[in-house]
PDB file of C-alpha atoms and ligand atoms in Angstrom:
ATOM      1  CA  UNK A   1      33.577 -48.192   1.808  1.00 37.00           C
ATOM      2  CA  UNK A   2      36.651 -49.682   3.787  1.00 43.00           C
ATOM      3  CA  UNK A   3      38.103 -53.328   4.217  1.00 41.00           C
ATOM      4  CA  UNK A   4      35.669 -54.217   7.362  1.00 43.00           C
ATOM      5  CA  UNK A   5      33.071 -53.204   5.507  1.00 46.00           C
ATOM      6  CA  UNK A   6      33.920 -55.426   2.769  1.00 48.00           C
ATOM      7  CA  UNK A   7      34.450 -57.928   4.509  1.00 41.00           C
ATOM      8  CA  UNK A   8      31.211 -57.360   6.521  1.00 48.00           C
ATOM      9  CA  UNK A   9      29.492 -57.448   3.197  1.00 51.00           C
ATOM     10  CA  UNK A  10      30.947 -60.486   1.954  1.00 51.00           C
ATOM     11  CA  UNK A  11      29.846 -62.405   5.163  1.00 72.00           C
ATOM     12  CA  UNK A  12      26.501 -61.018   4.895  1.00 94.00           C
ATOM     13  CA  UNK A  13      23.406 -62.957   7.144  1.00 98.00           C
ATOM     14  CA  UNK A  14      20.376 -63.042   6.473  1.00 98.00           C
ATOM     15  CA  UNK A  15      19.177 -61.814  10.278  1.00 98.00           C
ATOM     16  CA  UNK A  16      21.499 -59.860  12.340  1.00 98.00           C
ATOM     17  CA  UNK A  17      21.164 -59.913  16.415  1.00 98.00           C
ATOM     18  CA  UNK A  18      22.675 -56.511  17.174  1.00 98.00           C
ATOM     19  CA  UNK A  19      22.907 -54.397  20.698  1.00 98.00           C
ATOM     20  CA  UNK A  20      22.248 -51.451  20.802  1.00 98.00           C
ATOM     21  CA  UNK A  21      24.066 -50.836  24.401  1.00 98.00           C
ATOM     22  CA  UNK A  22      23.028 -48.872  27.173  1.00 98.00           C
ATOM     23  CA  UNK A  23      24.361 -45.314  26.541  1.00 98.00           C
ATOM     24  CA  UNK A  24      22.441 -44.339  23.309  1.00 98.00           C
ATOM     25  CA  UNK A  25      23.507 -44.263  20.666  1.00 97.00           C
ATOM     26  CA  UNK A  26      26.975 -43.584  22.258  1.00 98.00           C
ATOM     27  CA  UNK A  27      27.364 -47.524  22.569  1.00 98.00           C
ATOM     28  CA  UNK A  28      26.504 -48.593  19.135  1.00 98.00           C
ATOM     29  CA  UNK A  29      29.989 -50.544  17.961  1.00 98.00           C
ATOM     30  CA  UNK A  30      31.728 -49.809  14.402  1.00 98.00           C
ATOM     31  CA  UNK A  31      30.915 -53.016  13.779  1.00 98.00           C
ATOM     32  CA  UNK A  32      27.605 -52.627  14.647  1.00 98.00           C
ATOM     33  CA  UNK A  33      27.028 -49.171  12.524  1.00 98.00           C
ATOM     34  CA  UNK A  34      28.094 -50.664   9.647  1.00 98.00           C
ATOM     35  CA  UNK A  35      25.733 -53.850   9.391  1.00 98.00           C
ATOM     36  CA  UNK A  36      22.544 -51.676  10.024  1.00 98.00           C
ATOM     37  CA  UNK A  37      23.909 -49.367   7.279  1.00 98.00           C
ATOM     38  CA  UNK A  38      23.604 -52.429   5.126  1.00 98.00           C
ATOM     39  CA  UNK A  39      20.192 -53.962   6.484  1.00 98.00           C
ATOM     40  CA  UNK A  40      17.378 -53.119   4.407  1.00 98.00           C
ATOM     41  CA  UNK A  41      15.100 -52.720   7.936  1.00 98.00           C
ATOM     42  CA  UNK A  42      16.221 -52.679  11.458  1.00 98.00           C
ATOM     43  CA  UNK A  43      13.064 -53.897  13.622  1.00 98.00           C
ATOM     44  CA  UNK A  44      13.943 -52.328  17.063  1.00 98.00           C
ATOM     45  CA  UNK A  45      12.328 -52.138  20.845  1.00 98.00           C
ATOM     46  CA  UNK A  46      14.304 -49.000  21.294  1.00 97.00           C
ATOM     47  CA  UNK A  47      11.603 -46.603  21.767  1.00 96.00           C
ATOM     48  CA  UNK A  48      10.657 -44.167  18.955  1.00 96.00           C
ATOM     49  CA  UNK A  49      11.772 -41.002  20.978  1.00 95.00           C
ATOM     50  CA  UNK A  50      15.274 -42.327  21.381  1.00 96.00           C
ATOM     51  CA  UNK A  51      15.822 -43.604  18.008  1.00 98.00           C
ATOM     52  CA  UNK A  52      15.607 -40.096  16.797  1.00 96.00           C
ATOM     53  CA  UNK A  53      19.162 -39.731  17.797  1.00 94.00           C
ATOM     54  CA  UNK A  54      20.872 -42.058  14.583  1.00 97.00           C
ATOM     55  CA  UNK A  55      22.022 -40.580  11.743  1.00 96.00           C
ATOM     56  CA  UNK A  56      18.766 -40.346   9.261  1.00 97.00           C
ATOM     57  CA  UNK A  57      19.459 -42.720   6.740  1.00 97.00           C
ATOM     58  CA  UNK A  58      19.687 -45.446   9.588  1.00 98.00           C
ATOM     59  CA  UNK A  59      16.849 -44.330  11.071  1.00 98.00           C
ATOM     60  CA  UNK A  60      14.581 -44.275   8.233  1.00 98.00           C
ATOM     61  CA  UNK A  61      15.223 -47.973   7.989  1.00 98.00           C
ATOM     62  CA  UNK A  62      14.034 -48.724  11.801  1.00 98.00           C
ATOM     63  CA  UNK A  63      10.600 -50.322  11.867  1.00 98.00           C
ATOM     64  CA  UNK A  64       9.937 -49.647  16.028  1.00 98.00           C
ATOM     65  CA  UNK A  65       7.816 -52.621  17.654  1.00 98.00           C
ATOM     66  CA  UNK A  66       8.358 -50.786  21.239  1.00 97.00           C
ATOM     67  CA  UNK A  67       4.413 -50.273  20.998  1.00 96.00           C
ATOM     68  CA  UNK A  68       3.749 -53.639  20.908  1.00 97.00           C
ATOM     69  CA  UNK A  69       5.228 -54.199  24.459  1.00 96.00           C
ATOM     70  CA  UNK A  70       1.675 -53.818  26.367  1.00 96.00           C
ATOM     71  CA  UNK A  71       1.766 -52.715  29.736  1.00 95.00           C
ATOM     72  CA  UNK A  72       0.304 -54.946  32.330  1.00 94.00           C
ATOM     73  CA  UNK A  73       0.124 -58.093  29.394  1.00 97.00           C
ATOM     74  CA  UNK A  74       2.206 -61.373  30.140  1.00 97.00           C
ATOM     75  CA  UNK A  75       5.984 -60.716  28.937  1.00 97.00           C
ATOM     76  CA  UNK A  76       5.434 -63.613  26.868  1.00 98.00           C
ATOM     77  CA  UNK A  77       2.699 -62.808  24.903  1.00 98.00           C
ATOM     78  CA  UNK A  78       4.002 -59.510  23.775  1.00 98.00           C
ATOM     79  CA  UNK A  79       7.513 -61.220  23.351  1.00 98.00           C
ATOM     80  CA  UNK A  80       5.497 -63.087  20.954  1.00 98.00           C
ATOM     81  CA  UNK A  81       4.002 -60.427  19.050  1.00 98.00           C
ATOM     82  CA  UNK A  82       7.312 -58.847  18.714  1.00 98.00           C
ATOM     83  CA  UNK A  83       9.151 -61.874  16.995  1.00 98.00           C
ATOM     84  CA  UNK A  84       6.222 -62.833  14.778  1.00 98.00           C
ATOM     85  CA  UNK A  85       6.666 -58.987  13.492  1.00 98.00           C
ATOM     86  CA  UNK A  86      10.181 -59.484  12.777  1.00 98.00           C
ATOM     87  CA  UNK A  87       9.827 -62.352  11.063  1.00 98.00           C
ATOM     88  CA  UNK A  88       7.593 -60.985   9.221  1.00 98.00           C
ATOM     89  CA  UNK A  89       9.957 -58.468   8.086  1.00 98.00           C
ATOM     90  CA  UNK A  90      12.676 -60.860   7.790  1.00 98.00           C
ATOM     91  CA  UNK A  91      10.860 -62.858   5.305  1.00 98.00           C
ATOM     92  CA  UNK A  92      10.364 -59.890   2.641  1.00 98.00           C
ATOM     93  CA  UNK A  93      13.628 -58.273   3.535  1.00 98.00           C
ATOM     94  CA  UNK A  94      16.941 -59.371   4.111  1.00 98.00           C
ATOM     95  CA  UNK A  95      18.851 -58.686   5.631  1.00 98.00           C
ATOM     96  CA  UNK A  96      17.534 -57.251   8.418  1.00 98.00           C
ATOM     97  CA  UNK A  97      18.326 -56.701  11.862  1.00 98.00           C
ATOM     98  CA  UNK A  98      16.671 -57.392  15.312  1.00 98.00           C
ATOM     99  CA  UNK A  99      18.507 -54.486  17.315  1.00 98.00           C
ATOM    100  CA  UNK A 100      17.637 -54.474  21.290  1.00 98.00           C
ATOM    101  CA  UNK A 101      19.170 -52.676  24.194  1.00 98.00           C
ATOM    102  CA  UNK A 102      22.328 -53.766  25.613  1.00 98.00           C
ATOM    103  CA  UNK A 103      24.035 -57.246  24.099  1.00 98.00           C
ATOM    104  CA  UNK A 104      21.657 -59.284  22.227  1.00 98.00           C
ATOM    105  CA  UNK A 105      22.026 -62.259  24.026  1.00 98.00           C
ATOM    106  CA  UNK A 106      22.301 -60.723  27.413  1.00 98.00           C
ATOM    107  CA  UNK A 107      19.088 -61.589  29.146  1.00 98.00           C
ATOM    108  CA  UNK A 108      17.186 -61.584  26.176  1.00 97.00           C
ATOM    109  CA  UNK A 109      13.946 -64.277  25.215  1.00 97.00           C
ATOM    110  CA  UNK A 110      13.248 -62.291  22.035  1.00 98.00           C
ATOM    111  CA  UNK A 111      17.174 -62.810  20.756  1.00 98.00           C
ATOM    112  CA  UNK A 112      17.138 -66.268  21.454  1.00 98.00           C
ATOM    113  CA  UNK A 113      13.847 -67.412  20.164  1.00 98.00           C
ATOM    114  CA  UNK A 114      15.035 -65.134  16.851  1.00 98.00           C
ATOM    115  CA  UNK A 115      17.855 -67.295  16.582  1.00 98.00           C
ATOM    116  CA  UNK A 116      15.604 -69.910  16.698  1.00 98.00           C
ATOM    117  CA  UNK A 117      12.888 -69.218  13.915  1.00 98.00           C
ATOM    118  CA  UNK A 118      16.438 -68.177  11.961  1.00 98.00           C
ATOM    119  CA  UNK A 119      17.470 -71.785  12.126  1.00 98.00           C
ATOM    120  CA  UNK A 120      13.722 -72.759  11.230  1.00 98.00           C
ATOM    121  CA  UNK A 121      13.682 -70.711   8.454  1.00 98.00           C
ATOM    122  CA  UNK A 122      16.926 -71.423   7.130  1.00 98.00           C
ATOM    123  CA  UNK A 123      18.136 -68.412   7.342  1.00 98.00           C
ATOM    124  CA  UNK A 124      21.926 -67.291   8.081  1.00 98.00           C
ATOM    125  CA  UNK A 125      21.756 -65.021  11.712  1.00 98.00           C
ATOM    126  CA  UNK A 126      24.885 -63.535  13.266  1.00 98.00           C
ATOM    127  CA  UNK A 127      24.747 -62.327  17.077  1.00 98.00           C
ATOM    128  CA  UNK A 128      26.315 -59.127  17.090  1.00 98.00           C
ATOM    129  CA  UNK A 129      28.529 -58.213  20.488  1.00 98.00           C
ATOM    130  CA  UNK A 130      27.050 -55.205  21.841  1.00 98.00           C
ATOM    131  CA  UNK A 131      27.811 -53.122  25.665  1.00 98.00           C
ATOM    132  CA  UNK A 132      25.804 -54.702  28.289  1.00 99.00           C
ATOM    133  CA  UNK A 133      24.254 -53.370  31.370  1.00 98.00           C
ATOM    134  CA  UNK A 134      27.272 -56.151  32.697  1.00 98.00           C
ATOM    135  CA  UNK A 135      29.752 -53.934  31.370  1.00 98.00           C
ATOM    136  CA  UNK A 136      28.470 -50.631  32.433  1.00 98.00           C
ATOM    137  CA  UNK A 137      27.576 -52.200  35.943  1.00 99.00           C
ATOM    138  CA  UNK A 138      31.287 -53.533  35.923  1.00 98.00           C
ATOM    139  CA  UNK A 139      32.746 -50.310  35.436  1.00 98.00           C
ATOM    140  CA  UNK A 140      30.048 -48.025  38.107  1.00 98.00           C
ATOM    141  CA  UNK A 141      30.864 -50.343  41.107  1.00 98.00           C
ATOM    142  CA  UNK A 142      33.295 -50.988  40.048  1.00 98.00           C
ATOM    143  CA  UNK A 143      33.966 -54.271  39.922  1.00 98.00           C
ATOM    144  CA  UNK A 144      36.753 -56.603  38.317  1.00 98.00           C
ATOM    145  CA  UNK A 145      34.969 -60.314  37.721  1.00 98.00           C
ATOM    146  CA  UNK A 146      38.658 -62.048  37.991  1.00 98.00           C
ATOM    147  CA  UNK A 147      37.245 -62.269  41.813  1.00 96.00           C
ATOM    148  CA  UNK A 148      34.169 -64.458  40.743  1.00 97.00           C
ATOM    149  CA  UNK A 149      30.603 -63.366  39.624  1.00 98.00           C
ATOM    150  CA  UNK A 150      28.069 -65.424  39.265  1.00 98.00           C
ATOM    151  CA  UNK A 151      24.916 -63.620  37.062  1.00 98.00           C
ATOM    152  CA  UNK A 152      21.037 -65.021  37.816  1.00 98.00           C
ATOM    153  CA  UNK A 153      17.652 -63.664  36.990  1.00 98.00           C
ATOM    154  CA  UNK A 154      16.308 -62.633  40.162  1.00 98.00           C
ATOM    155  CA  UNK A 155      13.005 -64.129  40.040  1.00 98.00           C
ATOM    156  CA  UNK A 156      14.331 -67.458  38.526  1.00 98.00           C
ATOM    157  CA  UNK A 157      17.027 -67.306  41.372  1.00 98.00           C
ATOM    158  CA  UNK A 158      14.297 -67.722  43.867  1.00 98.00           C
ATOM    159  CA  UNK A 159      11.581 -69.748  42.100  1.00 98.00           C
ATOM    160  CA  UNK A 160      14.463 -72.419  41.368  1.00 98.00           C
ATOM    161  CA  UNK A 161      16.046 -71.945  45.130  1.00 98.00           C
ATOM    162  CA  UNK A 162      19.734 -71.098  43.399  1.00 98.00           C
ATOM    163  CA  UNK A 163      22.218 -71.919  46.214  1.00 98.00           C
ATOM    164  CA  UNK A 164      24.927 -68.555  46.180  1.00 98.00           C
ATOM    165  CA  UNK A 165      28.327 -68.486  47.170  1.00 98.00           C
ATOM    166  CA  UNK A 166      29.140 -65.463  49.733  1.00 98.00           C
ATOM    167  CA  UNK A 167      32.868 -65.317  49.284  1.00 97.00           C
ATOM    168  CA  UNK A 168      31.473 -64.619  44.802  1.00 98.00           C
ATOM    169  CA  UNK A 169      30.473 -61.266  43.610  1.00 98.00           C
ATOM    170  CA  UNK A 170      26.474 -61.906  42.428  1.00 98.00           C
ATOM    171  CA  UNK A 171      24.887 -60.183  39.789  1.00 99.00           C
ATOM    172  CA  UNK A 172      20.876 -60.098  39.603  1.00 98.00           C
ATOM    173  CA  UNK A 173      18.994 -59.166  36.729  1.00 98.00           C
ATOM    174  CA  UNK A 174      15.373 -58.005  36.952  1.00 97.00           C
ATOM    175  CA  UNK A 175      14.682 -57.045  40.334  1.00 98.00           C
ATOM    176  CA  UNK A 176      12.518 -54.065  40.147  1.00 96.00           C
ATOM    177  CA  UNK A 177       9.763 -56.326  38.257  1.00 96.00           C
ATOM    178  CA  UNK A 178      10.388 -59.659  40.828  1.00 97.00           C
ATOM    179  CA  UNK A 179       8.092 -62.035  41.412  1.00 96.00           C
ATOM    180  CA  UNK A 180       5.834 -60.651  38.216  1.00 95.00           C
ATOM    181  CA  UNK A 181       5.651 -62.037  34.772  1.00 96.00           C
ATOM    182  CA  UNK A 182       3.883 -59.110  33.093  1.00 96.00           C
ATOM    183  CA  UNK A 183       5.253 -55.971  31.566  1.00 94.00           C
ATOM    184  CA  UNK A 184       5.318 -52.938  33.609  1.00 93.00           C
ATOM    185  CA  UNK A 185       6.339 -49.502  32.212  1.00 84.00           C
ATOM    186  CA  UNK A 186       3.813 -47.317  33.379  1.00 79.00           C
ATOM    187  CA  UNK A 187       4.648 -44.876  36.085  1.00 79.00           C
ATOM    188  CA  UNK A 188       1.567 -46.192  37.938  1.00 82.00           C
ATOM    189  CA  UNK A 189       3.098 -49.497  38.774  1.00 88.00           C
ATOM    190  CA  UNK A 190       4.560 -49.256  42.681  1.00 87.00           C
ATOM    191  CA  UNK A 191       6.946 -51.927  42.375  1.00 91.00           C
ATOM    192  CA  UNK A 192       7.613 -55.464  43.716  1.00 95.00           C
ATOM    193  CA  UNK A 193       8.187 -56.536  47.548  1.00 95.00           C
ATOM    194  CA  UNK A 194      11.479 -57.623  47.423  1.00 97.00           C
ATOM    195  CA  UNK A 195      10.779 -60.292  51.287  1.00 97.00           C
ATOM    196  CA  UNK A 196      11.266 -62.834  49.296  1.00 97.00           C
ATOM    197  CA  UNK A 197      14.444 -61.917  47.528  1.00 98.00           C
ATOM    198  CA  UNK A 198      16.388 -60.744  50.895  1.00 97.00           C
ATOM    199  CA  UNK A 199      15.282 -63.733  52.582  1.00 97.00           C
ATOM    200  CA  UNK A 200      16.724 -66.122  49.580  1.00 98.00           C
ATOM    201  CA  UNK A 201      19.806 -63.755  49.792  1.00 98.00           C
ATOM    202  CA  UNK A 202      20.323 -63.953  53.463  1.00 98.00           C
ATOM    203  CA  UNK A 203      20.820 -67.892  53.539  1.00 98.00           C
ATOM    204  CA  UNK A 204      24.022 -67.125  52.138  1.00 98.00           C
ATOM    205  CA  UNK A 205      25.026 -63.265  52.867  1.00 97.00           C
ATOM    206  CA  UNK A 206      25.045 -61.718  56.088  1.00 97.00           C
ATOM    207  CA  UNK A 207      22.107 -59.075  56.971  1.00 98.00           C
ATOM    208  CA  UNK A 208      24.332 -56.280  57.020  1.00 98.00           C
ATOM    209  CA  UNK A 209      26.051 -56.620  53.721  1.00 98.00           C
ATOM    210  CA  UNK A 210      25.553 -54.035  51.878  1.00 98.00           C
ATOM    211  CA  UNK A 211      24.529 -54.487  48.150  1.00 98.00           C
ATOM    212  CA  UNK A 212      24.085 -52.084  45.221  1.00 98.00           C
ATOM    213  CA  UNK A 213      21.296 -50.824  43.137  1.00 98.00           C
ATOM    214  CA  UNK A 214      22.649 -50.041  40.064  1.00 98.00           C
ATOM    215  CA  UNK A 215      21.330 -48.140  37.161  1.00 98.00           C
ATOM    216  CA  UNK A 216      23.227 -47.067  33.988  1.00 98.00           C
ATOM    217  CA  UNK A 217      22.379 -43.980  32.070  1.00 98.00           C
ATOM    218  CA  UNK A 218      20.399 -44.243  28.870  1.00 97.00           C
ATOM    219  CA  UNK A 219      21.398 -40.847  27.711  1.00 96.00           C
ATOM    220  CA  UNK A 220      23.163 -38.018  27.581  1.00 93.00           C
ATOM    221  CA  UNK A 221      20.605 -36.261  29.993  1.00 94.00           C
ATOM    222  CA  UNK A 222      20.223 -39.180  32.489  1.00 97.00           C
ATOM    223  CA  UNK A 223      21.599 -39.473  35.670  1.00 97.00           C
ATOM    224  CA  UNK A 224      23.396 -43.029  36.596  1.00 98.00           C
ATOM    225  CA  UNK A 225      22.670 -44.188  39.968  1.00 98.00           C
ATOM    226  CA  UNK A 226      24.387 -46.541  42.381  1.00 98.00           C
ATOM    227  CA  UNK A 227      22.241 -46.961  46.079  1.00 98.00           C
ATOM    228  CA  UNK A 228      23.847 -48.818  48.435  1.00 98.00           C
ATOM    229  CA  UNK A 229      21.773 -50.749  51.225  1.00 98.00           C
ATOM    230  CA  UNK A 230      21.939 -53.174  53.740  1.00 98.00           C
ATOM    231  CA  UNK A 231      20.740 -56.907  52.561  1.00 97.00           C
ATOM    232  CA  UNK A 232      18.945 -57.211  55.569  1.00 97.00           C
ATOM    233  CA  UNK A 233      17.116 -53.723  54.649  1.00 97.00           C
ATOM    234  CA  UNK A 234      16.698 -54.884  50.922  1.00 97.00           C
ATOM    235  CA  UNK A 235      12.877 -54.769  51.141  1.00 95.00           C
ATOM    236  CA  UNK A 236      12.704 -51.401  52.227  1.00 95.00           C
ATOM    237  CA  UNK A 237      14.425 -50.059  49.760  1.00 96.00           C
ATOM    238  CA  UNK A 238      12.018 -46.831  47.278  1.00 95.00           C
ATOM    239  CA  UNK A 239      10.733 -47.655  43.643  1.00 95.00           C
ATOM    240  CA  UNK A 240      12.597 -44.696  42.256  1.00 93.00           C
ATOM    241  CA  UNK A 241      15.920 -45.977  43.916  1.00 95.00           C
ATOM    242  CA  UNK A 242      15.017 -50.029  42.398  1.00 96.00           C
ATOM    243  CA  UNK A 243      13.639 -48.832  38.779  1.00 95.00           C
ATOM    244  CA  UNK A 244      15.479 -50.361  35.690  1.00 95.00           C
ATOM    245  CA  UNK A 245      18.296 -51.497  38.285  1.00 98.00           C
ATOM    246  CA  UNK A 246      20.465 -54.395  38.425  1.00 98.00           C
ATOM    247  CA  UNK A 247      21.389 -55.725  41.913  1.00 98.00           C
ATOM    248  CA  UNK A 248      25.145 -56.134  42.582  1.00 98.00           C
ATOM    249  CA  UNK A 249      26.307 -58.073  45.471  1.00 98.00           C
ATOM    250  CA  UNK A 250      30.072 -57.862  46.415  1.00 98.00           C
ATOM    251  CA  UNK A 251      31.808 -60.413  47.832  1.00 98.00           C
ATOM    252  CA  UNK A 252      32.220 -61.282  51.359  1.00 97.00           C
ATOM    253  CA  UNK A 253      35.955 -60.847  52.061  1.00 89.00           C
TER     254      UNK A 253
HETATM  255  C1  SAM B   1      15.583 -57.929  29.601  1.00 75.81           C
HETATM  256  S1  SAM B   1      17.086 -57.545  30.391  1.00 75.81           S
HETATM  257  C2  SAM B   1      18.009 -56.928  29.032  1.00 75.81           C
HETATM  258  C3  SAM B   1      19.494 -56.828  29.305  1.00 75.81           C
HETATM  259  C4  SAM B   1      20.258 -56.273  28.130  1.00 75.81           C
HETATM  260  N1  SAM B   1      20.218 -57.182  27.012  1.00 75.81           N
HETATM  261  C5  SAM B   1      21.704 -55.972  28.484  1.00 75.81           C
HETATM  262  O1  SAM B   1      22.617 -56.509  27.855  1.00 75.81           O
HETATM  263  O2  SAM B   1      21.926 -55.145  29.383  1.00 75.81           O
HETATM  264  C6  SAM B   1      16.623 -56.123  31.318  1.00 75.81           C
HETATM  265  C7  SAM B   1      17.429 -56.015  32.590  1.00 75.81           C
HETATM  266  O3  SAM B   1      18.761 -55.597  32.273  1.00 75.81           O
HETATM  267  C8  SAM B   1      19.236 -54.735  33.274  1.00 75.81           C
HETATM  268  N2  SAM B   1      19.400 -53.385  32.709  1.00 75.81           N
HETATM  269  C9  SAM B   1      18.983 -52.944  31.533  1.00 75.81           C
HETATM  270  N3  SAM B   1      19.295 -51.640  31.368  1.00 75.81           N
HETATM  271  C10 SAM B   1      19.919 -51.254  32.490  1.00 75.81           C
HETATM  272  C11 SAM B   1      20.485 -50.019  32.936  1.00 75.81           C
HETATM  273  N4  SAM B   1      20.427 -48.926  32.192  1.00 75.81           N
HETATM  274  N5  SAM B   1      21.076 -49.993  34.149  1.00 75.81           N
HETATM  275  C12 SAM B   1      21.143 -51.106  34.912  1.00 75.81           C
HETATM  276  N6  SAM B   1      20.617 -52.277  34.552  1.00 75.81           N
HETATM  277  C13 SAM B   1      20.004 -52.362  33.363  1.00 75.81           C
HETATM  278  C14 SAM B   1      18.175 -54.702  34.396  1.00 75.81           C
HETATM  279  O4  SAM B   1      18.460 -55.753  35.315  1.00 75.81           O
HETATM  280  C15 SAM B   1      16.923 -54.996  33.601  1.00 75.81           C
HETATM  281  O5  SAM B   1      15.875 -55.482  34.419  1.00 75.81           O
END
């Protein structure tokens, strides 16, 4: 065991908020090794399949709630499911972990409302840094944010009429399930219309700026992808080409 780990061990929360990035498990930090080699479970949405890539005495330790993420049910309500379960867990073993793709508290309701039953609880949490979809979307445009970014929800963006600012880099989470507030992961769903999007969008950019699709790899055996498109063509843009992609808009120069 050396110093960090120590030291890691001396600090030691009760409920740890860890990413497990987007490259897996490529992206898992030091940091982040170490604290789920001390957790007595790791509760995960990381789906079973890919989990079979840690080392086995961290993987024994993973208790996977991915089925509990019902296709076609309200986000909410299997958000819901999912934290009850690892508080559950949390309450006969600590510590534990909550370990979800990407940073913890990068676009993520299950993180925060953990954080929030941790304080209810009185229980010690620590959010643990991990590599966001930000930081591999950053380096595939790529994309310095010195120049300005502003980062919305895509759906939210519109809902709440978000004014943007053309001469800013934008960042949208979530557009291939817009406008929808259920879970989708079966191949069967044929994605959102996006009208509604471009025409929020072109109040502020011009209709033949072009924008990026961006997807990160998951894996060693998964392709990246960056489509480019018009903004004005936004809404005809394929499934396969939106899928698990963040929307990048560059600046207007
Ligand atoms: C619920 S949020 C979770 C974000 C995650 N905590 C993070 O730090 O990346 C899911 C959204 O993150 C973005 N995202 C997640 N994985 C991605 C990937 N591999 N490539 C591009 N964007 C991704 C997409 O916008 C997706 O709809």
């Amino acid at each position: 065991m050396n110093e960090s780990s120590d030291a890691a061990r001396n600090s030691q929360a009760d409920l740890y908020l860890v990413g497990a990035g987007i490259l897996f498990p490529e992206h898992l930090t030091v940091q982040t090794i170490e604290i789920l080699e001390n957790c007595q479970r790791i509760c995960t949405n990381v789906p079973e399949t890919r989990l079979a890539a840690l080392p086995k005495e961290i993987r024994e330790k993973c208790v996977c709630l991915w089925p509990l993420y019902k296709d076609n049910r309200k986000r909410i309500d299997n958000y819901r499911d999912v934290i009850d379960a690892v508080v559950d867990i949390v309450r006969e073993h600590r510590p534990s972990a909550w370990m979800t793709p990407g940073h913890p508290f990068v676009f993520d309701s299950v993180s925060q409302k953990l954080l929030g039953k941790a304080r209810e609880f009185g229980w010690t949490a620590q959010i643990v840094p991990g590599i966001s979809s930000l930081d591999t979307l950053l380096a595939q445009i790529p994309y310095d944010p010195c120049y300005g970014l502003v980062v919305h929800e895509a759906t939210a963006l519109v809902r709440d009429k978000i004014p943007l600012i053309s001469s800013l880099a934008t960042v949208l989470f979530q557009p291939s399930i817009f406008g929808s507030d259920l879970t989708h992961h079966s191949r069967q769903y044929a994605g959102p219309s996006l009208r509604d999007l471009s025409a929020h969008l072109l109040q502020f950019y011009p209709p033949q700026h072009k924008c990026a699709l961006v997807y990160s790899a998951l894996s060693e055996n998964d392709d990246a992808r960056t489509v480019w498109e018009a903004l004005g063509k936004l809404d005809s843009i394929s499934f396969d080409s939106l899928r698990g992609s963040t929307l990048f808009i560059p600046p207007v120069r």
